[in-house]
Structures are given as structure tokens and as C-alpha cells.
Amino acid sequence: MSRTVIHGGLVVTASDEIHADVLIEGGRIAALAAHGTDAATSWSADRRIDATGMYVLPGGVDAHTHMEMPFGGTYAADTFETGTRAAAWGGTTTIVDFAIQSMGRSLREGLDTWHAKADGRCAVDYGFHMILSDVNESSLKEMDRLVAEGVTSFKLFMAYPGVFYSDDGRILRAMQRASGNGGLVMMHAENGIAIDVLVEQALAEGRTDPRYHGDVRKVALEAEATHRAVQLARVAGAPLYVVHVSADEAVDEIAAARHKGLPVFGETCPQYLFLSTDNLAEPGFEGAKYVCSTPLRPREHQEVLWRGLRNNELQVVSTDHCPFCFSGQKEMGRGDFSKIPNGMPGVEHRMDLLHQAVVDGHLSRRRWVEIACASPARMFGLYPKKGTIAPGADADVVIYDPGAEQTISAETHHMAVDYSAYEGRRVTGQVRTVLSRGVPVIEDRAYVGHAGHGTYLPRGTCQYL
Ligand code: URP
Ligand code: ZN
Ligand code: ZN
């Protein structure tokens, strides 16, 4: 059994910061021991990694990605191969992607399709949520089987009528089923029916630029949908996880639900914390790069999101990585913002941007690790295999240089997309080395991994219930 020792670093988990060496045996964390102790110095090893001056972190868990997603008449540009490689570059060692049930098809067919896309191609480990587009008697029954085999979360949409949209009755039925089978309903909470009216009116009045995407997807319509989702979950007796929360009033709805003791959870994404409607309004169709739903909001919302993350009104930061190239893909919406494929690239930069938030004083180091590693693992039934550094856990470990300076750019990133939403942004902190189950994937900033190393992760149910 191969043995690796990581010595000299500061181990940071959601609960602790320990100056400790880490022993890895056969792909798992075997032990931690304080630097210089007899225990630590007695460890023999095949490989020693010097982490002096570095943080030793659990690998990031990105619980919201869309690799190769068919959407808006095109496909998200990252494959499972390129997307998981980029994730590794950024210190993320687990993704949970969304398999899609197509209208009129079974959940099983959708899941099989996603397994076929990912199998043998991933650089790091991966699991699946299931997008429920067609709630009916048969797909409701299938939910039970999926939960039993490790697909334990289901995304429903109050947005995108005619594509993924479910009405309140279908949502209630899915929630009732989840309350019986242990599944977690993930909600895209925007009132898509009302938004489509505003889209039609905007286009008729000649308001066709990308910035109107933000105008029509109003804060009130995110807040209203969030409120409605909470009430439906309450009636069903089901837990609820609201994805990509962007608006202050939506945070208020989640906070109010949690205050009542309801099992309601919230996720936000780096784009809502670092970008704003100013980006959507960039001239020359540049704003198309920032079209995603829920949309970017005015800057004032950011402080509410940071506060929500600090006080646990929001529990998770995921990327909603759904990259479309500017050239040929985002451009499909020139002259009609509603035809711009919705989504942004980000899987590579979540850990770094959130470390910048530590540097800027928005988050503590442990809260950084909690919202990026431990909480998503717990939320989606992967803890403590993923999300922490403790004996028995998978040895998914990031050696992180907190003092390195870098400039984010499409010139240097590894995602298969021709722009960066953070082009030119200077951040402090950078991944040096990444292990996935003890195997180096990034070594001193060189990619040494391979497609097919990543394995599929059947998941347990939500561990916050
Ligand atoms: O704009 C986004 N978020 N695209 C991906 C699909 C979704 O709604 O999460
Ligand atoms: Zn969504
Ligand atoms: Zn998404």
C-alpha cells in the first residue's frame, strides 16, 4: 500500500486549524500528527510533500456543475474531461453534475446518458443530481429507486416554461415524494411565467441588449418564487435547497424559513458575490458573457450574500459552471438577449475567489473550507469521505499557497471556453498540488492527472436532516 506524508503545513478544515503532518495510506487519510512529534517523524513514506508555509485543505466539492449540458440550442462547452481537469487545477476534487430527464423520457434514460458522458473521462470524482423535467406517476416512482442507488437530489425549475418548468402541482408532488424517500429537492426559484411576459414586452419595445436579461428577471420574482417554494416544501413536509440565490430578498425568505425551524438551505455562487449588473451592462455585447439565471444583481446585494454566508442563512457556494463560448454561442443572442445561452464558466476559480474573500475579510479560513468543501459534502451525502481531512476520509487534499499572487485570465485558465468572467482580476492564493484519493492530479502547478482517474460517487442522503 503506497504511503504519502504531507509535512510542515497548516491543516485547515471546517472545524480546525492544526499545524500537523498528514499520513496518507492507500488513498485515504490514515493519521494526523503535530509537526515534529515522535508519531510524525516515525512515519515511513514512498512520497513526501513539503507543505511548509502552505495550507493543507480538503479538496473542494462543487455541488453544481453542468458539463456538456444541452441548453438554449447549444451545449455547455466543457466536457467531463476538460471540466474536471479545470476543476482540479482550481483545487476542486469532487463535482456533482446535473443529469437531465428529457420531456417524455424516464429518469433512468437521462441518468444513463450522463453516465455515458462521464464514464472514463473524469480527472476527479463525480456524482449526479437529477433534473426532473417531467413529473408524472412513473418519474415519481423512479425517484425512490434513484435515491436508493445514490442519486439523492432532484432539481426542479420554476423558470424556463416549455423547457424545464414545473407548475406548483408538479412541484408539490415531487416534494411529497422526496419527503417519503429521503431525497432533497433543489429549486431554481424564479417565476418563469411572469419573466416570459416581461421578456416579450422588453423585446417588443426594442430593449434587446444583454443588460435587459437582468432587468426582466426581477428581484421580486426570485423572492416570490423562493417564498412559494418554501411554502410548498412546508406543506409537503420536505427539505428544500434553493440553488444559485442571487437577490437579497431571496436570502430574507430563506432566513425567515430557517428562523421558523424549517429544513431550508441556500446556495450562492461566486458570480453573485464578485460580479454585478455593471458587468451585464458592459458595451458592445460584452454583457452576454455574464448572462446566467438567476441573473447578476446590483452590487448592493453582495453584502447581503456575504452576511448570509457568514451567519449560515446560506450554507454552500457552488459555481453553477455552465460555460458557453462568446464566439458562436453567446453570440446567438445578438439582437435578442433571450437567445443568449444562460450560464457562466467558473469551476476553476471557486476556491481562489473564496480565498480572496478570506483575504478581504468577508469569511474566516474555516468558513471558507466549510462552504466550499464540508457543507456541500454533508448537504449531498458525501461526508466524511469528502469534504474534510480526518482519518478514514478519501485523501483528496489541496496544498494551497496563501501568498501566491495570480491574475485570472482566459489566456491561462483550463476551462474550454474563450473568455473569463474574471478577466484581469488579481487574487492572492493559488493551488500548488492536488491529490485525488492520494494520487497526484496537480503537482507543483503541473497537470499530472488523467481522464478516467475520477470515479462515480453514489451518494447518501442529506446529512443536515
Ligand atoms: O444560467 C444558468 N444558471 N444556467 C444553467 C442552468 C441553471 O439554471 O442552473
Ligand atoms: Zn438553475
Ligand atoms: Zn445550474
PDB file of C-alpha atoms in Angstrom, residues 159-325:
ATOM      1  CA  ALA A 159     -38.332  29.082 -14.506  1.00  0.00           C
ATOM      2  CA  TYR A 160     -37.913  28.233 -18.199  1.00  0.00           C
ATOM      3  CA  PRO A 161     -41.539  27.467 -19.244  1.00  0.00           C
ATOM      4  CA  GLY A 162     -41.600  24.924 -22.058  1.00  0.00           C
ATOM      5  CA  VAL A 163     -38.137  23.613 -21.210  1.00  0.00           C
ATOM      6  CA  PHE A 164     -37.599  22.507 -17.603  1.00  0.00           C
ATOM      7  CA  TYR A 165     -40.522  24.305 -15.935  1.00  0.00           C
ATOM      8  CA  SER A 166     -42.801  22.512 -13.483  1.00  0.00           C
ATOM      9  CA  ASP A 167     -46.021  24.043 -12.188  1.00  0.00           C
ATOM     10  CA  ASP A 168     -46.804  24.194  -8.472  1.00  0.00           C
ATOM     11  CA  GLY A 169     -48.819  20.955  -8.551  1.00  0.00           C
ATOM     12  CA  ARG A 170     -45.959  19.002 -10.072  1.00  0.00           C
ATOM     13  CA  ILE A 171     -43.509  20.583  -7.673  1.00  0.00           C
ATOM     14  CA  LEU A 172     -45.722  19.675  -4.723  1.00  0.00           C
ATOM     15  CA  ARG A 173     -45.955  16.063  -5.904  1.00  0.00           C
ATOM     16  CA  ALA A 174     -42.193  15.789  -6.293  1.00  0.00           C
ATOM     17  CA  MET A 175     -41.686  17.302  -2.856  1.00  0.00           C
ATOM     18  CA  GLN A 176     -44.191  14.907  -1.304  1.00  0.00           C
ATOM     19  CA  ARG A 177     -42.291  12.022  -2.879  1.00  0.00           C
ATOM     20  CA  ALA A 178     -38.988  13.383  -1.613  1.00  0.00           C
ATOM     21  CA  SER A 179     -40.393  13.733   1.886  1.00  0.00           C
ATOM     22  CA  GLY A 180     -41.068   9.977   1.813  1.00  0.00           C
ATOM     23  CA  ASN A 181     -37.879   8.739   0.175  1.00  0.00           C
ATOM     24  CA  GLY A 182     -35.233  10.981   1.759  1.00  0.00           C
ATOM     25  CA  GLY A 183     -34.467  12.926  -1.415  1.00  0.00           C
ATOM     26  CA  LEU A 184     -33.569  16.608  -1.397  1.00  0.00           C
ATOM     27  CA  VAL A 185     -35.415  18.934  -3.774  1.00  0.00           C
ATOM     28  CA  MET A 186     -33.179  21.613  -5.276  1.00  0.00           C
ATOM     29  CA  MET A 187     -35.109  24.572  -6.623  1.00  0.00           C
ATOM     30  CA  HIS A 188     -34.414  27.049  -9.385  1.00  0.00           C
ATOM     31  CA  ALA A 189     -36.591  29.718  -7.819  1.00  0.00           C
ATOM     32  CA  GLU A 190     -37.669  32.350 -10.328  1.00  0.00           C
ATOM     33  CA  ASN A 191     -41.219  33.000 -11.533  1.00  0.00           C
ATOM     34  CA  GLY A 192     -40.620  31.976 -15.150  1.00  0.00           C
ATOM     35  CA  ILE A 193     -44.191  32.576 -16.302  1.00  0.00           C
ATOM     36  CA  ALA A 194     -44.055  36.239 -15.246  1.00  0.00           C
ATOM     37  CA  ILE A 195     -40.492  36.617 -16.548  1.00  0.00           C
ATOM     38  CA  ASP A 196     -41.553  35.426 -20.001  1.00  0.00           C
ATOM     39  CA  VAL A 197     -44.191  38.182 -20.144  1.00  0.00           C
ATOM     40  CA  LEU A 198     -41.550  40.785 -19.292  1.00  0.00           C
ATOM     41  CA  VAL A 199     -39.149  39.294 -21.867  1.00  0.00           C
ATOM     42  CA  GLU A 200     -41.803  39.574 -24.573  1.00  0.00           C
ATOM     43  CA  GLN A 201     -42.576  43.185 -23.615  1.00  0.00           C
ATOM     44  CA  ALA A 202     -38.887  44.177 -23.481  1.00  0.00           C
ATOM     45  CA  LEU A 203     -38.172  42.724 -26.924  1.00  0.00           C
ATOM     46  CA  ALA A 204     -41.307  44.364 -28.397  1.00  0.00           C
ATOM     47  CA  GLU A 205     -40.057  47.718 -27.086  1.00  0.00           C
ATOM     48  CA  GLY A 206     -36.617  47.228 -28.632  1.00  0.00           C
ATOM     49  CA  ARG A 207     -34.830  46.506 -25.359  1.00  0.00           C
ATOM     50  CA  THR A 208     -32.727  43.685 -26.748  1.00  0.00           C
ATOM     51  CA  ASP A 209     -29.260  44.131 -25.147  1.00  0.00           C
ATOM     52  CA  PRO A 210     -27.840  41.676 -22.590  1.00  0.00           C
ATOM     53  CA  ARG A 211     -28.462  44.074 -19.716  1.00  0.00           C
ATOM     54  CA  TYR A 212     -32.233  43.630 -20.133  1.00  0.00           C
ATOM     55  CA  HIS A 213     -31.784  39.992 -19.154  1.00  0.00           C
ATOM     56  CA  GLY A 214     -31.101  41.331 -15.655  1.00  0.00           C
ATOM     57  CA  ASP A 215     -33.959  43.845 -15.845  1.00  0.00           C
ATOM     58  CA  VAL A 216     -36.710  41.348 -16.636  1.00  0.00           C
ATOM     59  CA  ARG A 217     -35.593  38.693 -14.147  1.00  0.00           C
ATOM     60  CA  LYS A 218     -36.656  40.857 -11.262  1.00  0.00           C
ATOM     61  CA  VAL A 219     -35.605  40.508  -7.626  1.00  0.00           C
ATOM     62  CA  ALA A 220     -39.299  40.336  -6.682  1.00  0.00           C
ATOM     63  CA  LEU A 221     -39.747  37.337  -8.993  1.00  0.00           C
ATOM     64  CA  GLU A 222     -36.831  35.484  -7.398  1.00  0.00           C
ATOM     65  CA  ALA A 223     -38.079  36.347  -3.909  1.00  0.00           C
ATOM     66  CA  GLU A 224     -41.677  35.381  -4.746  1.00  0.00           C
ATOM     67  CA  ALA A 225     -40.617  32.036  -6.177  1.00  0.00           C
ATOM     68  CA  THR A 226     -38.348  31.365  -3.202  1.00  0.00           C
ATOM     69  CA  HIS A 227     -41.243  32.110  -0.845  1.00  0.00           C
ATOM     70  CA  ARG A 228     -43.557  29.845  -2.826  1.00  0.00           C
ATOM     71  CA  ALA A 229     -41.002  27.027  -2.909  1.00  0.00           C
ATOM     72  CA  VAL A 230     -40.601  27.268   0.859  1.00  0.00           C
ATOM     73  CA  GLN A 231     -44.361  27.088   1.392  1.00  0.00           C
ATOM     74  CA  LEU A 232     -44.745  24.129  -0.963  1.00  0.00           C
ATOM     75  CA  ALA A 233     -41.919  22.296   0.819  1.00  0.00           C
ATOM     76  CA  ARG A 234     -43.533  23.121   4.144  1.00  0.00           C
ATOM     77  CA  VAL A 235     -46.878  21.685   3.005  1.00  0.00           C
ATOM     78  CA  ALA A 236     -45.113  18.580   1.679  1.00  0.00           C
ATOM     79  CA  GLY A 237     -43.012  18.183   4.831  1.00  0.00           C
ATOM     80  CA  ALA A 238     -39.896  18.107   2.643  1.00  0.00           C
ATOM     81  CA  PRO A 239     -36.493  19.733   2.914  1.00  0.00           C
ATOM     82  CA  LEU A 240     -35.578  22.318   0.308  1.00  0.00           C
ATOM     83  CA  TYR A 241     -32.265  23.530  -1.140  1.00  0.00           C
ATOM     84  CA  VAL A 242     -32.519  26.747  -3.138  1.00  0.00           C
ATOM     85  CA  VAL A 243     -29.835  26.906  -5.840  1.00  0.00           C
ATOM     86  CA  HIS A 244     -27.963  29.961  -7.139  1.00  0.00           C
ATOM     87  CA  VAL A 245     -29.503  32.528  -4.782  1.00  0.00           C
ATOM     88  CA  SER A 246     -28.636  35.990  -6.082  1.00  0.00           C
ATOM     89  CA  ALA A 247     -31.043  38.504  -4.515  1.00  0.00           C
ATOM     90  CA  ASP A 248     -31.143  40.000  -1.032  1.00  0.00           C
ATOM     91  CA  GLU A 249     -34.898  39.413  -0.715  1.00  0.00           C
ATOM     92  CA  ALA A 250     -34.447  35.743  -1.585  1.00  0.00           C
ATOM     93  CA  VAL A 251     -31.893  35.440   1.226  1.00  0.00           C
ATOM     94  CA  ASP A 252     -34.506  37.027   3.511  1.00  0.00           C
ATOM     95  CA  GLU A 253     -37.035  34.337   2.514  1.00  0.00           C
ATOM     96  CA  ILE A 254     -34.560  31.554   3.287  1.00  0.00           C
ATOM     97  CA  ALA A 255     -33.568  33.189   6.568  1.00  0.00           C
ATOM     98  CA  ALA A 256     -37.234  33.554   7.590  1.00  0.00           C
ATOM     99  CA  ALA A 257     -37.887  29.886   6.805  1.00  0.00           C
ATOM    100  CA  ARG A 258     -34.851  28.769   8.789  1.00  0.00           C
ATOM    101  CA  HIS A 259     -35.893  31.030  11.643  1.00  0.00           C
ATOM    102  CA  LYS A 260     -39.162  29.054  11.770  1.00  0.00           C
ATOM    103  CA  GLY A 261     -37.088  25.867  12.019  1.00  0.00           C
ATOM    104  CA  LEU A 262     -37.853  24.657   8.502  1.00  0.00           C
ATOM    105  CA  PRO A 263     -35.221  22.479   6.785  1.00  0.00           C
ATOM    106  CA  VAL A 264     -34.474  25.064   4.090  1.00  0.00           C
ATOM    107  CA  PHE A 265     -30.957  25.590   2.725  1.00  0.00           C
ATOM    108  CA  GLY A 266     -29.413  28.065   0.316  1.00  0.00           C
ATOM    109  CA  GLU A 267     -26.564  28.115  -2.159  1.00  0.00           C
ATOM    110  CA  THR A 268     -24.961  31.086  -3.828  1.00  0.00           C
ATOM    111  CA  CYS A 269     -22.184  31.287  -6.434  1.00  0.00           C
ATOM    112  CA  PRO A 270     -19.024  33.370  -6.922  1.00  0.00           C
ATOM    113  CA  GLN A 271     -20.583  35.329  -9.792  1.00  0.00           C
ATOM    114  CA  TYR A 272     -23.183  36.821  -7.429  1.00  0.00           C
ATOM    115  CA  LEU A 273     -20.520  37.639  -4.848  1.00  0.00           C
ATOM    116  CA  PHE A 274     -17.976  39.243  -7.192  1.00  0.00           C
ATOM    117  CA  LEU A 275     -19.877  40.441 -10.297  1.00  0.00           C
ATOM    118  CA  SER A 276     -22.918  42.669 -10.779  1.00  0.00           C
ATOM    119  CA  THR A 277     -25.330  44.264 -13.247  1.00  0.00           C
ATOM    120  CA  ASP A 278     -22.423  46.584 -14.147  1.00  0.00           C
ATOM    121  CA  ASN A 279     -20.933  43.593 -15.983  1.00  0.00           C
ATOM    122  CA  LEU A 280     -24.211  42.821 -17.751  1.00  0.00           C
ATOM    123  CA  ALA A 281     -24.243  46.438 -18.955  1.00  0.00           C
ATOM    124  CA  GLU A 282     -20.743  46.273 -20.489  1.00  0.00           C
ATOM    125  CA  PRO A 283     -20.869  47.772 -24.001  1.00  0.00           C
ATOM    126  CA  GLY A 284     -20.528  46.032 -27.353  1.00  0.00           C
ATOM    127  CA  PHE A 285     -22.457  42.872 -26.437  1.00  0.00           C
ATOM    128  CA  GLU A 286     -19.736  42.074 -23.817  1.00  0.00           C
ATOM    129  CA  GLY A 287     -22.551  41.810 -21.274  1.00  0.00           C
ATOM    130  CA  ALA A 288     -23.560  38.496 -22.886  1.00  0.00           C
ATOM    131  CA  LYS A 289     -20.596  36.885 -21.106  1.00  0.00           C
ATOM    132  CA  TYR A 290     -22.431  37.460 -17.828  1.00  0.00           C
ATOM    133  CA  VAL A 291     -25.875  36.190 -18.799  1.00  0.00           C
ATOM    134  CA  CYS A 292     -26.947  33.497 -16.369  1.00  0.00           C
ATOM    135  CA  SER A 293     -30.095  32.773 -14.364  1.00  0.00           C
ATOM    136  CA  THR A 294     -30.763  33.800 -11.703  1.00  0.00           C
ATOM    137  CA  PRO A 295     -29.133  36.968 -13.079  1.00  0.00           C
ATOM    138  CA  LEU A 296     -26.359  39.131 -11.700  1.00  0.00           C
ATOM    139  CA  ARG A 297     -27.758  41.780  -9.376  1.00  0.00           C
ATOM    140  CA  PRO A 298     -26.823  45.356  -8.449  1.00  0.00           C
ATOM    141  CA  ARG A 299     -23.705  45.478  -6.277  1.00  0.00           C
ATOM    142  CA  GLU A 300     -25.669  46.184  -3.039  1.00  0.00           C
ATOM    143  CA  HIS A 301     -26.876  42.566  -2.983  1.00  0.00           C
ATOM    144  CA  GLN A 302     -23.346  41.271  -2.483  1.00  0.00           C
ATOM    145  CA  GLU A 303     -23.080  42.362   1.134  1.00  0.00           C
ATOM    146  CA  VAL A 304     -26.322  40.544   1.969  1.00  0.00           C
ATOM    147  CA  LEU A 305     -24.964  37.363   0.368  1.00  0.00           C
ATOM    148  CA  TRP A 306     -21.673  37.613   2.291  1.00  0.00           C
ATOM    149  CA  ARG A 307     -23.604  38.168   5.513  1.00  0.00           C
ATOM    150  CA  GLY A 308     -25.827  35.201   4.689  1.00  0.00           C
ATOM    151  CA  LEU A 309     -22.753  33.037   4.229  1.00  0.00           C
ATOM    152  CA  ARG A 310     -21.240  34.194   7.498  1.00  0.00           C
ATOM    153  CA  ASN A 311     -24.348  33.628   9.601  1.00  0.00           C
ATOM    154  CA  ASN A 312     -25.369  30.371   7.903  1.00  0.00           C
ATOM    155  CA  GLU A 313     -28.502  31.647   6.188  1.00  0.00           C
ATOM    156  CA  LEU A 314     -26.649  30.327   3.118  1.00  0.00           C
ATOM    157  CA  GLN A 315     -24.647  27.134   3.535  1.00  0.00           C
ATOM    158  CA  VAL A 316     -22.913  26.382   0.233  1.00  0.00           C
ATOM    159  CA  VAL A 317     -21.017  28.145  -2.544  1.00  0.00           C
ATOM    160  CA  SER A 318     -21.106  26.220  -5.835  1.00  0.00           C
ATOM    161  CA  THR A 319     -20.228  27.510  -9.277  1.00  0.00           C
ATOM    162  CA  ASP A 320     -23.250  26.630 -11.462  1.00  0.00           C
ATOM    163  CA  HIS A 321     -20.473  26.112 -14.011  1.00  0.00           C
ATOM    164  CA  CYS A 322     -22.269  26.201 -17.383  1.00  0.00           C
ATOM    165  CA  PRO A 323     -19.811  27.658 -19.889  1.00  0.00           C
ATOM    166  CA  PHE A 324     -20.692  28.914 -23.352  1.00  0.00           C
ATOM    167  CA  CYS A 325     -18.072  30.450 -25.623  1.00  0.00           C
TER     168      CYS A 325
END
